[in-house]
Short mmCIF file of C-alpha atoms in Angstrom, two decimals:
data_model
loop_
_atom_site.label_atom_id
_atom_site.label_comp_id
_atom_site.label_asym_id
_atom_site.label_seq_id
_atom_site.Cartn_x
_atom_site.Cartn_y
_atom_site.Cartn_z
CA MET A 197 11.05 -25.72 -30.78
CA PRO A 198 7.56 -26.48 -29.76
CA GLY A 199 6.62 -26.42 -26.12
CA PRO A 200 5.69 -29.31 -23.82
CA MET A 201 2.69 -31.65 -24.27
CA LYS A 202 1.07 -33.54 -21.58
CA MET A 203 -1.01 -36.62 -21.77
CA ARG A 204 -3.13 -38.80 -19.22
CA ALA A 205 -4.87 -41.91 -20.10
CA THR A 206 -7.14 -43.46 -17.52
CA LEU A 207 -9.06 -46.85 -17.76
CA GLY A 208 -12.67 -47.04 -16.99
CA GLN A 209 -15.22 -49.90 -17.28
CA GLY A 210 -14.64 -51.10 -20.77
CA PHE A 211 -13.10 -47.80 -22.01
CA THR A 212 -10.12 -45.52 -21.85
CA ASP A 213 -10.32 -41.84 -21.40
CA VAL A 214 -7.42 -39.89 -22.85
CA ARG A 215 -6.67 -36.19 -22.41
CA VAL A 216 -3.79 -34.56 -24.24
CA LEU A 217 -2.61 -31.09 -23.60
CA MET A 218 -0.62 -29.22 -26.23
CA THR A 219 1.44 -26.06 -26.16
CA HIS A 220 0.63 -24.18 -29.40
CA PRO A 221 -0.05 -20.53 -30.24
CA MET A 222 -2.86 -21.57 -32.82
CA GLU A 223 -2.67 -18.28 -34.69
CA THR A 224 -5.70 -17.63 -37.04
CA GLY A 225 -3.90 -15.38 -39.27
CA GLN A 226 -6.40 -12.59 -38.62
CA ARG A 227 -4.60 -10.97 -35.55
CA LYS A 228 -2.20 -8.20 -35.79
CA ASP A 229 0.79 -7.54 -33.52
CA SER A 230 1.56 -4.47 -31.63
CA ASP A 231 3.14 -2.94 -34.78
CA GLY A 232 -0.01 -3.59 -36.76
CA LYS A 233 1.42 -6.33 -39.07
CA LEU A 234 -0.67 -9.37 -39.37
CA VAL A 235 0.50 -12.59 -37.36
CA PRO A 236 0.96 -15.26 -39.87
CA LEU A 237 -1.34 -18.27 -39.77
CA HIS A 238 0.01 -20.87 -37.56
CA PHE A 239 -2.07 -23.87 -36.24
CA ILE A 240 -2.15 -27.51 -35.77
CA GLN A 241 -3.16 -29.23 -38.82
CA ASN A 242 -2.96 -32.96 -38.36
CA LEU A 243 -3.24 -35.00 -35.05
CA THR A 244 -2.62 -38.71 -34.99
CA VAL A 245 -3.35 -40.97 -32.11
CA LYS A 246 -1.82 -44.57 -32.05
CA VAL A 247 -2.51 -47.27 -29.59
CA ASN A 248 0.35 -49.72 -29.46
CA GLY A 249 1.55 -48.56 -32.95
CA LYS A 250 -1.99 -48.74 -34.52
CA PRO A 251 -3.47 -45.49 -35.68
CA VAL A 252 -6.82 -45.07 -34.10
CA VAL A 253 -7.47 -41.33 -34.61
CA GLU A 254 -6.48 -39.12 -37.74
CA ALA A 255 -7.90 -35.69 -36.88
CA GLN A 256 -7.73 -32.67 -39.17
CA ILE A 257 -8.27 -29.60 -37.17
CA SER A 258 -8.48 -25.94 -38.11
CA GLN A 259 -7.32 -22.54 -36.82
CA ALA A 260 -10.77 -22.13 -35.12
CA VAL A 261 -9.31 -24.13 -32.06
CA SER A 262 -7.97 -22.07 -29.27
CA ARG A 263 -4.51 -21.50 -27.96
CA ASN A 264 -2.95 -24.28 -25.83
CA PRO A 265 -5.57 -26.87 -26.97
CA VAL A 266 -6.87 -29.74 -25.00
CA PHE A 267 -7.68 -33.01 -26.99
CA SER A 268 -9.92 -35.28 -25.14
CA PHE A 269 -11.70 -38.48 -26.31
CA ARG A 270 -12.69 -41.93 -25.32
CA LEU A 271 -11.43 -45.19 -26.59
CA LYS A 272 -13.26 -48.34 -26.63
CA GLY A 273 -11.52 -51.16 -24.53
CA GLY A 274 -8.01 -50.72 -23.58
CA ALA A 275 -5.74 -52.19 -20.95
CA LYS A 276 -3.50 -51.22 -18.35
CA GLY A 277 -0.03 -50.48 -19.84
CA ASP A 278 -1.24 -49.97 -23.56
CA LYS A 279 1.07 -47.55 -25.12
CA ILE A 280 -0.91 -44.42 -26.35
CA GLU A 281 1.10 -42.20 -28.76
CA VAL A 282 0.00 -38.81 -29.82
CA SER A 283 1.67 -36.67 -32.58
CA TRP A 284 0.70 -33.34 -34.12
CA LEU A 285 1.87 -31.49 -37.28
CA ASP A 286 1.40 -27.84 -37.98
CA ASN A 287 0.85 -25.79 -41.12
CA GLN A 288 4.51 -24.54 -40.75
CA GLY A 289 5.97 -28.19 -40.64
CA GLU A 290 6.65 -28.28 -36.82
CA THR A 291 5.78 -31.42 -35.28
CA ASN A 292 5.69 -32.88 -31.76
CA SER A 293 4.67 -36.03 -30.03
CA THR A 294 4.18 -37.66 -26.61
CA GLU A 295 3.38 -41.03 -25.41
CA ALA A 296 1.91 -42.53 -22.12
CA ALA A 297 0.93 -45.75 -20.89
CA VAL A 298 -2.79 -46.44 -19.89
CA ALA A 299 -3.01 -46.24 -15.97
CA MET B 856 -55.47 2.11 -7.24
CA ARG B 857 -55.62 -0.48 -9.98
CA ALA B 858 -52.38 0.99 -11.44
CA ILE B 859 -50.54 0.55 -8.09
CA ALA B 860 -51.73 -3.03 -7.77
CA LEU B 861 -50.63 -3.83 -11.34
CA ALA B 862 -47.31 -2.09 -10.58
CA ALA B 863 -46.99 -4.15 -7.39
CA ALA B 864 -47.88 -7.47 -9.31
CA LEU B 865 -45.33 -6.55 -11.77
CA ALA B 866 -42.77 -5.89 -9.32
CA VAL B 867 -43.55 -9.29 -7.60
CA GLY B 868 -43.46 -10.98 -10.98
CA CYS B 869 -39.89 -9.54 -11.75
CA ALA B 870 -38.70 -10.36 -8.24
CA ALA B 871 -39.41 -14.17 -9.00
CA ALA B 872 -38.28 -14.13 -12.56
CA CYS B 873 -35.09 -11.94 -11.84
CA ALA B 874 -34.16 -14.23 -8.90
CA ALA B 875 -34.56 -17.50 -11.19
CA GLN B 876 -32.53 -15.59 -13.93
CA ALA B 877 -29.70 -14.76 -11.63
CA GLN B 878 -29.83 -18.21 -10.38
CA ASP B 879 -29.45 -19.67 -13.79
CA ALA B 880 -26.69 -17.38 -14.58
CA ALA B 881 -24.76 -18.42 -11.43
CA LYS B 882 -25.26 -22.05 -12.47
CA GLU B 883 -24.12 -21.43 -15.98
CA ILE B 884 -21.03 -19.66 -14.55
CA GLN B 885 -20.36 -22.64 -12.18
CA ARG B 886 -20.62 -25.07 -15.30
CA TYR B 887 -18.25 -22.88 -17.40
CA ARG B 888 -15.76 -22.83 -14.46
CA GLN B 889 -15.85 -26.64 -14.17
CA MET B 890 -15.24 -26.85 -18.01
CA ILE B 891 -12.20 -24.74 -18.05
CA ALA B 892 -10.86 -26.48 -14.98
CA GLU B 893 -10.67 -29.75 -16.79
CA GLY B 894 -7.57 -30.04 -18.80
CA SER B 895 -6.23 -26.84 -17.64
CA PRO B 896 -3.22 -25.60 -19.65
CA ALA B 897 -1.70 -24.72 -16.29
CA GLU B 898 0.10 -28.01 -16.44
CA LEU B 899 2.05 -26.96 -19.56
CA PHE B 900 3.40 -24.12 -17.49
CA GLU B 901 4.48 -26.41 -14.86
CA LEU B 902 6.44 -28.46 -17.19
CA GLU B 903 7.99 -25.28 -18.54
CA GLY B 904 8.77 -24.26 -14.87
CA GLU B 905 10.43 -27.57 -14.02
CA ALA B 906 12.79 -27.03 -16.88
CA LEU B 907 13.54 -23.49 -15.72
CA TRP B 908 14.05 -24.31 -12.28
CA LYS B 909 16.93 -26.88 -13.29
CA LYS B 910 18.47 -24.64 -15.94
CA PRO B 911 21.79 -22.98 -15.08
CA GLN B 912 21.50 -19.33 -15.64
CA GLY B 913 23.11 -15.87 -14.84
CA PRO B 914 26.61 -14.75 -14.38
CA LYS B 915 27.42 -17.72 -12.01
CA ASN B 916 25.66 -20.14 -14.31
CA VAL B 917 23.87 -22.07 -11.75
CA SER B 918 20.25 -23.40 -11.48
CA LEU B 919 17.87 -22.44 -8.88
CA GLU B 920 17.89 -25.91 -7.44
CA LYS B 921 19.87 -24.87 -4.21
CA CYS B 922 17.03 -21.97 -3.70
CA ASP B 923 15.77 -22.05 -0.04
CA LEU B 924 11.85 -21.36 -0.25
CA GLY B 925 11.62 -21.81 3.55
CA ARG B 926 11.69 -25.66 3.82
CA GLY B 927 15.44 -25.95 3.25
CA ALA B 928 17.62 -25.66 0.19
CA GLY B 929 15.81 -27.05 -2.91
CA VAL B 930 12.92 -28.48 -0.89
CA LEU B 931 9.76 -27.92 -3.04
CA LYS B 932 7.25 -30.04 -1.42
CA GLY B 933 4.88 -27.90 0.66
CA ALA B 934 6.99 -24.72 0.15
CA TYR B 935 4.28 -22.83 -1.51
CA ALA B 936 1.60 -23.60 1.10
CA ARG B 937 3.78 -22.11 3.73
CA LEU B 938 4.40 -18.72 2.04
CA PRO B 939 4.41 -15.83 2.54
CA ARG B 940 6.94 -16.08 5.70
CA TYR B 941 9.71 -14.29 7.16
CA PHE B 942 13.16 -15.16 5.89
CA LYS B 943 16.30 -14.59 8.26
CA ASP B 944 18.80 -14.32 5.70
CA ALA B 945 16.92 -11.53 3.75
CA ASP B 946 15.52 -9.90 7.00
CA ARG B 947 12.08 -9.49 5.53
CA VAL B 948 8.89 -11.23 4.78
CA MET B 949 8.75 -12.73 1.10
CA ASP B 950 6.10 -14.40 -0.97
CA LEU B 951 7.00 -16.89 -3.62
CA GLU B 952 7.91 -14.59 -6.34
CA THR B 953 9.89 -12.26 -4.05
CA ARG B 954 11.83 -15.33 -2.90
CA LEU B 955 12.60 -16.50 -6.35
CA LEU B 956 13.93 -12.95 -7.30
CA TYR B 957 16.06 -13.03 -4.18
CA CYS B 958 17.42 -16.40 -5.35
CA MET B 959 18.09 -15.36 -8.81
CA VAL B 960 20.13 -12.50 -7.41
CA THR B 961 22.00 -14.23 -4.59
CA LEU B 962 22.53 -17.65 -6.30
CA GLN B 963 22.73 -16.86 -10.00
CA GLY B 964 24.45 -13.55 -9.54
CA ARG B 965 21.82 -11.76 -11.75
CA SER B 966 21.17 -7.99 -11.14
CA GLN B 967 17.85 -7.00 -9.64
CA GLU B 968 17.22 -4.98 -12.80
CA GLU B 969 17.86 -7.78 -15.24
CA ALA B 970 15.85 -10.35 -13.23
CA THR B 971 12.72 -8.16 -12.96
CA LYS B 972 12.93 -6.70 -16.46
CA ARG B 973 10.12 -9.00 -17.70
CA VAL B 974 8.27 -10.43 -14.74
CA PHE B 975 4.95 -10.47 -16.33
CA GLY B 976 4.73 -12.20 -19.68
CA SER B 977 2.40 -12.25 -22.50
CA ALA B 978 0.45 -15.12 -24.14
CA ASP B 979 3.04 -15.53 -26.93
CA ARG B 980 5.97 -15.39 -24.33
CA PRO B 981 5.29 -16.26 -20.72
CA SER B 982 7.78 -14.96 -18.29
CA GLU B 983 10.16 -17.16 -16.27
CA MET B 984 8.57 -16.05 -12.87
CA GLU B 985 5.12 -17.31 -14.26
CA SER B 986 6.37 -20.69 -15.31
CA LEU B 987 8.36 -21.09 -12.06
CA SER B 988 5.52 -20.24 -9.95
CA ALA B 989 3.28 -22.84 -11.67
CA TYR B 990 5.87 -25.50 -11.07
CA ILE B 991 6.53 -24.58 -7.40
CA ALA B 992 2.94 -24.05 -6.38
CA ALA B 993 1.98 -27.45 -7.87
CA GLN B 994 4.18 -29.02 -5.30
CA SER B 995 1.87 -27.93 -2.55
CA ARG B 996 -1.27 -29.46 -4.01
CA GLY B 997 -3.55 -31.03 -1.32
CA MET B 998 -1.64 -29.02 1.59
CA LYS B 999 -3.13 -26.69 3.95
CA LEU B 1000 -2.26 -23.20 3.35
CA ASP B 1001 -0.16 -22.12 6.36
CA PRO B 1002 1.72 -18.82 5.99
CA GLY B 1003 3.95 -17.54 8.68
CA VAL B 1004 1.98 -15.50 11.24
CA SER B 1005 4.01 -15.67 14.41
CA HIS B 1006 7.26 -13.94 13.90
CA PRO B 1007 6.96 -9.94 14.74
CA LYS B 1008 7.69 -8.99 11.12
CA GLU B 1009 5.14 -11.48 9.86
CA LYS B 1010 2.59 -9.85 12.17
CA GLN B 1011 3.48 -6.59 10.98
CA SER B 1012 3.26 -7.62 7.39
CA VAL B 1013 -0.23 -9.21 7.83
CA GLU B 1014 -1.44 -6.01 9.64
CA LEU B 1015 0.18 -3.75 6.87
CA GLY B 1016 -1.87 -5.80 4.25
CA ARG B 1017 -5.13 -5.43 6.22
CA ALA B 1018 -4.63 -1.62 6.49
CA LEU B 1019 -3.54 -1.34 2.76
CA TYR B 1020 -6.71 -3.42 1.74
CA PHE B 1021 -9.11 -0.75 3.37
CA HIS B 1022 -6.84 2.31 2.48
CA ARG B 1023 -8.47 4.58 -0.16
CA ALA B 1024 -5.85 6.36 -2.39
CA GLY B 1025 -5.19 7.35 -6.14
CA ALA B 1026 -7.05 9.19 -8.77
CA TRP B 1027 -10.31 7.47 -8.05
CA ASP B 1028 -9.97 7.25 -4.36
CA PHE B 1029 -10.37 3.45 -4.42
CA SER B 1030 -9.33 0.95 -2.03
CA CYS B 1031 -9.47 -3.09 -2.43
CA ALA B 1032 -12.62 -2.98 -0.44
CA SER B 1033 -14.14 -0.65 -2.79
CA CYS B 1034 -14.91 -3.63 -5.13
CA HIS B 1035 -14.06 -6.56 -2.69
CA GLY B 1036 -16.06 -5.26 0.31
CA GLU B 1037 -19.67 -6.22 -0.13
CA GLU B 1038 -21.21 -9.73 -0.62
CA GLY B 1039 -22.89 -10.82 -3.66
CA LYS B 1040 -21.42 -8.32 -6.21
CA ARG B 1041 -19.94 -9.34 -9.51
CA ILE B 1042 -18.57 -7.54 -12.65
CA ARG B 1043 -19.94 -9.34 -15.68
CA MET B 1044 -19.11 -13.02 -15.08
CA GLN B 1045 -16.66 -12.26 -12.46
CA ASP B 1046 -17.70 -12.72 -8.81
CA LEU B 1047 -16.20 -10.06 -6.45
CA PRO B 1048 -15.14 -12.08 -3.55
CA VAL B 1049 -15.10 -10.22 -0.10
CA LEU B 1050 -11.33 -11.26 0.47
CA TYR B 1051 -11.02 -10.02 4.04
CA LYS B 1052 -13.53 -12.76 5.04
CA PRO B 1053 -12.18 -16.22 5.43
CA ALA B 1054 -15.21 -17.94 3.73
CA SER B 1055 -14.52 -15.99 0.58
CA ALA B 1056 -10.76 -15.82 0.51
CA ARG B 1057 -10.29 -19.50 1.03
CA PRO B 1058 -11.40 -20.77 -2.30
CA ILE B 1059 -9.89 -17.90 -4.16
CA ILE B 1060 -6.42 -17.96 -2.58
CA ALA B 1061 -6.20 -21.81 -2.72
CA THR B 1062 -6.42 -21.71 -6.55
CA TRP B 1063 -3.86 -18.98 -7.27
CA PRO B 1064 -1.53 -18.61 -9.38
CA ALA B 1065 -3.76 -19.68 -12.37
CA TYR B 1066 -4.24 -19.98 -16.02
CA ARG B 1067 -6.39 -17.26 -17.42
CA VAL B 1068 -8.31 -18.71 -20.25
CA SER B 1069 -9.62 -15.22 -21.64
CA THR B 1070 -6.01 -14.09 -22.14
CA SER B 1071 -4.16 -17.50 -22.69
CA GLN B 1072 -1.89 -16.43 -19.86
CA PHE B 1073 -0.57 -17.90 -16.55
CA VAL B 1074 -0.96 -15.33 -13.95
CA THR B 1075 0.43 -14.85 -10.42
CA LEU B 1076 -0.57 -13.06 -7.27
CA GLN B 1077 2.06 -10.45 -7.77
CA TRP B 1078 0.56 -9.85 -11.11
CA ARG B 1079 -2.92 -9.66 -9.56
CA MET B 1080 -1.87 -6.98 -7.11
CA ASN B 1081 -0.11 -5.08 -9.79
CA ASP B 1082 -3.19 -5.05 -12.14
CA CYS B 1083 -5.57 -4.32 -9.27
CA TYR B 1084 -3.62 -1.19 -8.62
CA ARG B 1085 -3.61 -0.35 -12.17
CA GLN B 1086 -7.32 -0.76 -12.41
CA MET B 1087 -7.71 1.46 -9.31
CA ARG B 1088 -5.44 4.00 -11.31
CA ALA B 1089 -2.83 4.03 -8.40
CA PRO B 1090 0.87 4.38 -9.15
CA GLU B 1091 2.34 1.13 -10.15
CA PRO B 1092 3.83 -0.80 -7.19
CA ASN B 1093 7.35 -2.37 -7.60
CA PHE B 1094 7.44 -6.17 -8.09
CA GLY B 1095 7.98 -7.92 -4.78
CA SER B 1096 7.53 -4.55 -2.66
CA GLU B 1097 6.71 -4.60 0.91
CA THR B 1098 3.09 -3.38 -0.33
CA THR B 1099 2.30 -6.27 -2.65
CA VAL B 1100 3.93 -8.86 -0.32
CA ALA B 1101 1.81 -7.48 2.56
CA LEU B 1102 -1.28 -7.77 0.59
CA ILE B 1103 -0.54 -11.11 -0.53
CA HIS B 1104 0.33 -12.12 2.99
CA PHE B 1105 -2.90 -10.59 4.31
CA LEU B 1106 -4.98 -12.49 1.81
CA THR B 1107 -3.19 -15.74 2.36
CA ALA B 1108 -3.39 -15.42 6.15
CA THR B 1109 -7.19 -14.99 5.70
CA ALA B 1110 -7.28 -18.05 3.86
CA LYS B 1111 -5.15 -20.03 6.22
CA GLY B 1112 -6.14 -23.78 6.65
CA GLU B 1113 -7.62 -24.16 3.04
CA PRO B 1114 -6.12 -27.12 1.22
CA TYR B 1115 -4.15 -25.81 -1.69
CA ARG B 1116 -6.06 -26.73 -5.14
CA GLY B 1117 -3.96 -24.79 -7.59
CA PRO B 1118 -2.63 -23.80 -10.09
CA GLY B 1119 -6.17 -23.08 -11.02
CA SER B 1120 -8.05 -21.74 -14.04
CA LYS B 1121 -9.58 -18.35 -14.18
CA ARG B 1122 -11.91 -16.84 -16.58
#
């Protein structure tokens, strides 16, 4: 089961700052474990952000991103109480999501 | 004569340029620290720790929720900021991790051996102790560090810690002060704070335990003591031993009064 996610969305002057933390090993597929065997490629492939059910970001990210990534972005507009939903899908088919209201 | 003058001019030139370079490096290091502090994955460990705190475990199948960290059974608010301190039930001074271990043994009925089997985790698999430390320390954010220093055993522990800080031993004849005893020193990007001085100890101790960016691990003060002893090529201290607790106690007592800002981020 994937580890926890944490999101914070704060309202600014005409924009919303969103920061999402994700637990993920983000394996590059190049690293060897202590037995000398390759650790299989395991990384977040797709990241989707929805605001009140409407998709606003569709990101395709690679294994170049570090372990336990933080994804931070700024949305135009936004209002207090807007529901922001972030979900990811990795190359092994695992998925996780979290949601938060703009504060 | 001209050669001497030239050498002198060169030396002066370097003094100015080198100082500027050192200052730039310090500024860049500062900027880097700020970047890693924003959106620190330490928060993920806090979530994990909360789940572990409430999870029934051990032969008695109970959670740690009744664990007394010094503020009463199950009280987490401000508990970390007041550690290490003397605990009457155990008749010794304990830091957070030692106290957690005590609770695992007394409340959950686990054996000392089983509970300490894996106290320091890896990036792939963090330890229970690390996540719990993150969660509990976070409940003291903004509170002033106020370890116990009045009980005779607390005084004894702080004094032992101070003595150990300056005590040279091991294959390399090192003490903590060998590296952390002179102002303005660093190893690569890492400043070497003079931890027996409050001005240096305060900002450091107030951000432990912390997430370590270079290893993707959450690290605790018990780990820091253990690893410093390893780097000094000294025999490995036991987890939660009088030695490690005394050192943590001495450092925290030196940093007393600083508002807690952790769990932090380290290089």
